[in-house]
Amino acid sequence: MVAQRFRTASEKEVERDWREFTGGGPVVGILRQYEASDVQGLIWDDESSGHRGLVSWWVDGERAEIVSVHAEPTGGAIGTRLMDAAEDELRRCGVMKVVLATTNDNVRALNFYLKRGYRLVRVHLDAMDAVRRVKPAVPEIGRDGIPLRDMWEVEKDLLRRVA
Ligand SMILES: CC(C)(COP(=O)(O)OP(=O)(O)OC[C@H]1O[C@@H](n2cnc3c(N)ncnc32)[C@H](O)[C@@H]1OP(=O)(O)O)[C@@H](O)C(=O)NCCC(=O)NCCS
């Protein structure tokens, strides 16, 4: 039963996820900087296949930020399930607009968000300089050899139904 594969993530699980997949907290977002203790999270865990993923978010009244999302393996629809579940939860909390940031080397993630109703609303030029002041280990070169410099901000209106 699909619903049973979702569970709430504990702070420690969020911390571990960030450590393994983003080099650890804090996460520098659009609305603020986040520690694992600031966010809520949801885990997709399918023990039989070993497929797993985690999405985390922070709510500020009628707006929210998706702080992280990762799926293993990629391309298996776990990311889609996690985003749908997080958005359902945000709607239940009265959130109308959700934002998220992705780095300028993560073209596949941008593709993923744009296909799921998000719109590119801002490019934060040289935002990675500020991220490196908080996390000096962030590399100069990112995925596919792309210089890691900027942040893309995408946004979704949760009240708007998209086809
Ligand atoms: C981005 C991510 C969460 C998407 O989850 P997913 O389970 O791979 O995505 P789904 O299988 O639900 O959807 C596949 C879509 O995601 C896109 N995608 C993004 N990154 C991908 C990857 N590394 N491998 C395969 N597909 C990827 C594909 O374009 C694909 O498009 P489609 O809708 O035409 O098939 C996941 O790929 C991931 O964890 N990537 C690494 C971490 C990351 O970049 N997180 C986002 C940080 S902002």
mmCIF file of C-alpha atoms and ligand atoms in Angstrom:
data_model
loop_
_atom_site.group_PDB
_atom_site.id
_atom_site.type_symbol
_atom_site.label_atom_id
_atom_site.label_comp_id
_atom_site.label_asym_id
_atom_site.label_seq_id
_atom_site.Cartn_x
_atom_site.Cartn_y
_atom_site.Cartn_z
ATOM 1 C CA MET A 1 0.000 0.000 0.000
ATOM 2 C CA VAL A 2 1.608 3.205 -1.258
ATOM 3 C CA ALA A 3 0.497 5.489 1.606
ATOM 4 C CA GLN A 4 2.363 3.362 4.161
ATOM 5 C CA ARG A 5 5.661 4.108 2.456
ATOM 6 C CA PHE A 6 5.438 7.726 3.591
ATOM 7 C CA ARG A 7 6.431 8.717 7.071
ATOM 8 C CA THR A 8 7.396 11.872 8.897
ATOM 9 C CA ALA A 9 11.139 12.510 8.976
ATOM 10 C CA SER A 10 12.788 13.104 12.333
ATOM 11 C CA GLU A 11 15.286 15.947 12.796
ATOM 12 C CA LYS A 12 18.114 13.385 12.856
ATOM 13 C CA GLU A 13 16.951 11.864 9.577
ATOM 14 C CA VAL A 14 16.826 15.296 7.926
ATOM 15 C CA GLU A 15 20.297 16.028 9.292
ATOM 16 C CA ARG A 16 21.648 12.731 7.918
ATOM 17 C CA ASP A 17 20.017 13.320 4.529
ATOM 18 C CA TRP A 18 21.535 16.799 4.267
ATOM 19 C CA ARG A 19 24.932 15.485 5.365
ATOM 20 C CA GLU A 20 24.903 12.770 2.698
ATOM 21 C CA PHE A 21 23.425 14.729 -0.187
ATOM 22 C CA THR A 22 24.168 18.433 0.299
ATOM 23 C CA GLY A 23 27.353 18.328 2.353
ATOM 24 C CA GLY A 24 25.390 19.013 5.552
ATOM 25 C CA GLY A 25 23.499 21.955 6.996
ATOM 26 C CA PRO A 26 22.875 24.763 7.141
ATOM 27 C CA VAL A 27 20.986 25.018 3.860
ATOM 28 C CA VAL A 28 20.953 28.512 2.393
ATOM 29 C CA GLY A 29 17.524 29.011 0.875
ATOM 30 C CA ILE A 30 15.498 31.804 -0.675
ATOM 31 C CA LEU A 31 13.519 32.883 2.380
ATOM 32 C CA ARG A 32 16.226 32.193 4.981
ATOM 33 C CA GLN A 33 18.991 29.860 6.111
ATOM 34 C CA TYR A 34 17.908 26.526 7.586
ATOM 35 C CA GLU A 35 19.084 24.051 10.178
ATOM 36 C CA ALA A 36 17.508 20.591 10.304
ATOM 37 C CA SER A 37 15.616 21.645 13.429
ATOM 38 C CA ASP A 38 13.791 24.377 11.444
ATOM 39 C CA VAL A 39 12.098 22.158 8.887
ATOM 40 C CA GLN A 40 9.443 19.506 8.569
ATOM 41 C CA GLY A 41 10.114 16.510 6.411
ATOM 42 C CA LEU A 42 8.601 13.484 4.787
ATOM 43 C CA ILE A 43 10.345 10.248 3.855
ATOM 44 C CA TRP A 44 9.431 7.794 1.127
ATOM 45 C CA ASP A 45 10.846 4.435 2.159
ATOM 46 C CA ASP A 46 10.248 1.236 0.205
ATOM 47 C CA GLU A 47 12.139 -1.475 2.060
ATOM 48 C CA SER A 48 11.407 -4.127 -0.550
ATOM 49 C CA SER A 49 13.154 -2.230 -3.355
ATOM 50 C CA GLY A 50 15.501 -0.071 -1.272
ATOM 51 C CA HIS A 51 14.086 3.032 -2.977
ATOM 52 C CA ARG A 52 14.152 6.036 -0.692
ATOM 53 C CA GLY A 53 13.742 9.787 -0.685
ATOM 54 C CA LEU A 54 13.249 12.774 1.570
ATOM 55 C CA VAL A 55 11.612 16.165 1.102
ATOM 56 C CA SER A 56 11.818 18.983 3.661
ATOM 57 C CA TRP A 57 10.069 22.331 3.906
ATOM 58 C CA TRP A 58 9.525 25.418 6.062
ATOM 59 C CA VAL A 59 6.257 27.330 6.386
ATOM 60 C CA ASP A 60 5.889 31.083 6.895
ATOM 61 C CA GLY A 61 2.170 31.888 6.942
ATOM 62 C CA GLU A 62 0.772 31.625 3.411
ATOM 63 C CA ARG A 63 4.152 30.964 1.820
ATOM 64 C CA ALA A 64 6.643 28.169 2.201
ATOM 65 C CA GLU A 65 9.984 26.999 0.925
ATOM 66 C CA ILE A 66 10.835 23.470 -0.145
ATOM 67 C CA VAL A 67 14.274 23.296 1.446
ATOM 68 C CA SER A 68 15.505 19.984 0.045
ATOM 69 C CA VAL A 69 14.361 17.055 -2.031
ATOM 70 C CA HIS A 70 16.299 13.989 -3.017
ATOM 71 C CA ALA A 71 15.420 10.563 -4.355
ATOM 72 C CA GLU A 72 17.315 7.306 -4.695
ATOM 73 C CA PRO A 73 17.483 5.995 -7.296
ATOM 74 C CA THR A 74 16.688 8.971 -9.499
ATOM 75 C CA GLY A 75 14.186 8.649 -12.317
ATOM 76 C CA GLY A 76 11.924 6.248 -10.403
ATOM 77 C CA ALA A 77 9.087 8.728 -9.662
ATOM 78 C CA ILE A 78 9.991 9.029 -5.980
ATOM 79 C CA GLY A 79 10.744 12.744 -6.408
ATOM 80 C CA THR A 80 7.317 13.265 -7.976
ATOM 81 C CA ARG A 81 5.597 11.413 -5.123
ATOM 82 C CA LEU A 82 7.506 13.420 -2.518
ATOM 83 C CA MET A 83 6.749 16.776 -4.132
ATOM 84 C CA ASP A 84 3.047 15.891 -4.504
ATOM 85 C CA ALA A 85 2.846 14.809 -0.860
ATOM 86 C CA ALA A 86 4.675 17.917 0.395
ATOM 87 C CA GLU A 87 2.439 20.207 -1.670
ATOM 88 C CA ASP A 88 -0.699 18.449 -0.382
ATOM 89 C CA GLU A 89 0.528 18.985 3.163
ATOM 90 C CA LEU A 90 1.324 22.661 2.482
ATOM 91 C CA ARG A 91 -2.153 23.223 1.002
ATOM 92 C CA ARG A 92 -3.640 21.664 4.138
ATOM 93 C CA CYS A 93 -1.643 24.200 6.200
ATOM 94 C CA GLY A 94 -3.065 27.096 4.152
ATOM 95 C CA VAL A 95 0.056 27.767 2.103
ATOM 96 C CA MET A 96 -0.665 29.457 -1.226
ATOM 97 C CA LYS A 97 2.792 29.941 -2.691
ATOM 98 C CA VAL A 98 5.853 27.721 -2.474
ATOM 99 C CA VAL A 99 9.357 28.683 -3.540
ATOM 100 C CA LEU A 100 12.549 26.734 -3.879
ATOM 101 C CA ALA A 101 16.126 27.283 -4.937
ATOM 102 C CA THR A 102 18.338 25.156 -7.092
ATOM 103 C CA THR A 103 21.906 25.739 -8.189
ATOM 104 C CA ASN A 104 22.752 26.785 -11.735
ATOM 105 C CA ASP A 105 24.385 23.432 -12.521
ATOM 106 C CA ASN A 106 21.264 21.416 -11.687
ATOM 107 C CA VAL A 107 19.621 21.533 -15.078
ATOM 108 C CA ARG A 108 17.840 18.206 -14.516
ATOM 109 C CA ALA A 109 16.245 19.450 -11.301
ATOM 110 C CA LEU A 110 15.106 22.640 -13.072
ATOM 111 C CA ASN A 111 13.531 20.472 -15.756
ATOM 112 C CA PHE A 112 11.846 18.405 -13.026
ATOM 113 C CA TYR A 113 10.358 21.503 -11.306
ATOM 114 C CA LEU A 114 9.252 23.269 -14.499
ATOM 115 C CA LYS A 115 7.347 20.161 -15.600
ATOM 116 C CA ARG A 116 5.598 20.089 -12.255
ATOM 117 C CA GLY A 117 4.049 23.555 -12.335
ATOM 118 C CA TYR A 118 6.957 25.644 -11.028
ATOM 119 C CA ARG A 119 8.028 28.825 -12.832
ATOM 120 C CA LEU A 120 11.471 30.338 -12.947
ATOM 121 C CA VAL A 121 10.956 33.699 -11.240
ATOM 122 C CA ARG A 122 14.486 34.875 -10.403
ATOM 123 C CA VAL A 123 18.138 34.183 -11.072
ATOM 124 C CA HIS A 124 20.241 35.142 -8.059
ATOM 125 C CA LEU A 125 23.534 35.969 -9.730
ATOM 126 C CA ASP A 126 26.633 35.018 -7.729
ATOM 127 C CA ALA A 127 24.466 33.724 -4.868
ATOM 128 C CA MET A 128 26.955 30.879 -4.384
ATOM 129 C CA ASP A 129 29.513 33.383 -3.043
ATOM 130 C CA ALA A 130 27.245 33.937 -0.040
ATOM 131 C CA VAL A 131 26.645 30.182 0.267
ATOM 132 C CA ARG A 132 30.432 29.582 0.345
ATOM 133 C CA ARG A 133 30.806 32.073 3.191
ATOM 134 C CA VAL A 134 28.563 29.731 5.222
ATOM 135 C CA LYS A 135 29.832 26.486 3.654
ATOM 136 C CA PRO A 136 33.408 26.935 2.393
ATOM 137 C CA ALA A 137 33.551 23.357 1.092
ATOM 138 C CA VAL A 138 31.035 24.047 -1.703
ATOM 139 C CA PRO A 139 33.029 23.368 -4.909
ATOM 140 C CA GLU A 140 33.681 25.892 -7.671
ATOM 141 C CA ILE A 141 32.625 23.413 -10.335
ATOM 142 C CA GLY A 142 29.321 21.580 -10.122
ATOM 143 C CA ARG A 143 27.490 18.915 -12.103
ATOM 144 C CA ASP A 144 28.564 18.312 -15.698
ATOM 145 C CA GLY A 145 31.547 20.666 -15.293
ATOM 146 C CA ILE A 146 29.323 23.726 -14.913
ATOM 147 C CA PRO A 147 30.808 26.581 -12.805
ATOM 148 C CA LEU A 148 28.694 26.759 -9.658
ATOM 149 C CA ARG A 149 27.812 30.452 -9.363
ATOM 150 C CA ASP A 150 24.126 31.307 -9.283
ATOM 151 C CA MET A 151 20.854 30.146 -7.815
ATOM 152 C CA TRP A 152 17.625 29.707 -9.695
ATOM 153 C CA GLU A 153 14.484 30.558 -7.765
ATOM 154 C CA VAL A 154 11.326 28.744 -8.826
ATOM 155 C CA GLU A 155 7.844 29.296 -7.505
ATOM 156 C CA LYS A 156 4.493 27.521 -7.635
ATOM 157 C CA ASP A 157 1.023 28.861 -6.937
ATOM 158 C CA LEU A 158 -0.547 25.996 -4.980
ATOM 159 C CA LEU A 159 -4.089 27.188 -5.617
ATOM 160 C CA ARG A 160 -3.684 26.963 -9.362
ATOM 161 C CA ARG A 161 -4.475 23.592 -10.892
ATOM 162 C CA VAL A 162 -2.048 22.731 -13.698
ATOM 163 C CA ALA A 163 -2.715 20.181 -16.387
HETATM 164 C C1 LIG B 1 15.512 16.002 -8.637
HETATM 165 C C2 LIG B 1 14.995 14.691 -8.042
HETATM 166 C C3 LIG B 1 14.524 14.911 -6.613
HETATM 167 C C4 LIG B 1 13.821 14.199 -8.892
HETATM 168 O O1 LIG B 1 13.342 12.990 -8.341
HETATM 169 P P1 LIG B 1 13.209 11.679 -9.262
HETATM 170 O O2 LIG B 1 12.630 10.601 -8.444
HETATM 171 O O3 LIG B 1 14.514 11.423 -9.936
HETATM 172 O O4 LIG B 1 12.199 12.235 -10.344
HETATM 173 P P2 LIG B 1 10.995 11.452 -11.022
HETATM 174 O O5 LIG B 1 11.438 10.065 -11.359
HETATM 175 O O6 LIG B 1 9.788 11.637 -10.205
HETATM 176 O O7 LIG B 1 10.844 12.304 -12.311
HETATM 177 C C5 LIG B 1 11.818 12.185 -13.329
HETATM 178 C C6 LIG B 1 12.043 13.529 -13.896
HETATM 179 O O8 LIG B 1 12.994 14.212 -13.089
HETATM 180 C C7 LIG B 1 14.025 14.718 -13.896
HETATM 181 N N1 LIG B 1 15.267 14.426 -13.233
HETATM 182 C C8 LIG B 1 15.923 15.330 -12.462
HETATM 183 N N2 LIG B 1 17.062 14.826 -12.033
HETATM 184 C C9 LIG B 1 17.129 13.547 -12.518
HETATM 185 C C10 LIG B 1 18.110 12.517 -12.435
HETATM 186 N N3 LIG B 1 19.251 12.712 -11.769
HETATM 187 N N4 LIG B 1 17.852 11.315 -13.020
HETATM 188 C C11 LIG B 1 16.707 11.115 -13.704
HETATM 189 N N5 LIG B 1 15.747 12.074 -13.836
HETATM 190 C C12 LIG B 1 15.975 13.275 -13.255
HETATM 191 C C13 LIG B 1 13.945 14.122 -15.255
HETATM 192 O O9 LIG B 1 14.030 15.203 -16.164
HETATM 193 C C14 LIG B 1 12.605 13.414 -15.305
HETATM 194 O O10 LIG B 1 11.781 14.089 -16.180
HETATM 195 P P3 LIG B 1 10.427 13.410 -16.740
HETATM 196 O O11 LIG B 1 9.348 13.939 -15.867
HETATM 197 O O12 LIG B 1 10.347 13.859 -18.132
HETATM 198 O O13 LIG B 1 10.592 11.905 -16.627
HETATM 199 C C15 LIG B 1 16.075 13.564 -8.079
HETATM 200 O O14 LIG B 1 16.476 13.364 -9.399
HETATM 201 C C16 LIG B 1 17.284 13.817 -7.202
HETATM 202 O O15 LIG B 1 17.308 13.409 -6.049
HETATM 203 N N6 LIG B 1 18.307 14.442 -7.747
HETATM 204 C C17 LIG B 1 19.537 14.681 -7.005
HETATM 205 C C18 LIG B 1 19.331 15.704 -5.874
HETATM 206 C C19 LIG B 1 18.794 16.999 -6.423
HETATM 207 O O16 LIG B 1 19.267 17.510 -7.422
HETATM 208 N N7 LIG B 1 17.774 17.529 -5.728
HETATM 209 C C20 LIG B 1 17.196 18.796 -6.062
HETATM 210 C C21 LIG B 1 17.972 19.885 -5.401
HETATM 211 S S1 LIG B 1 17.225 21.450 -5.699
#
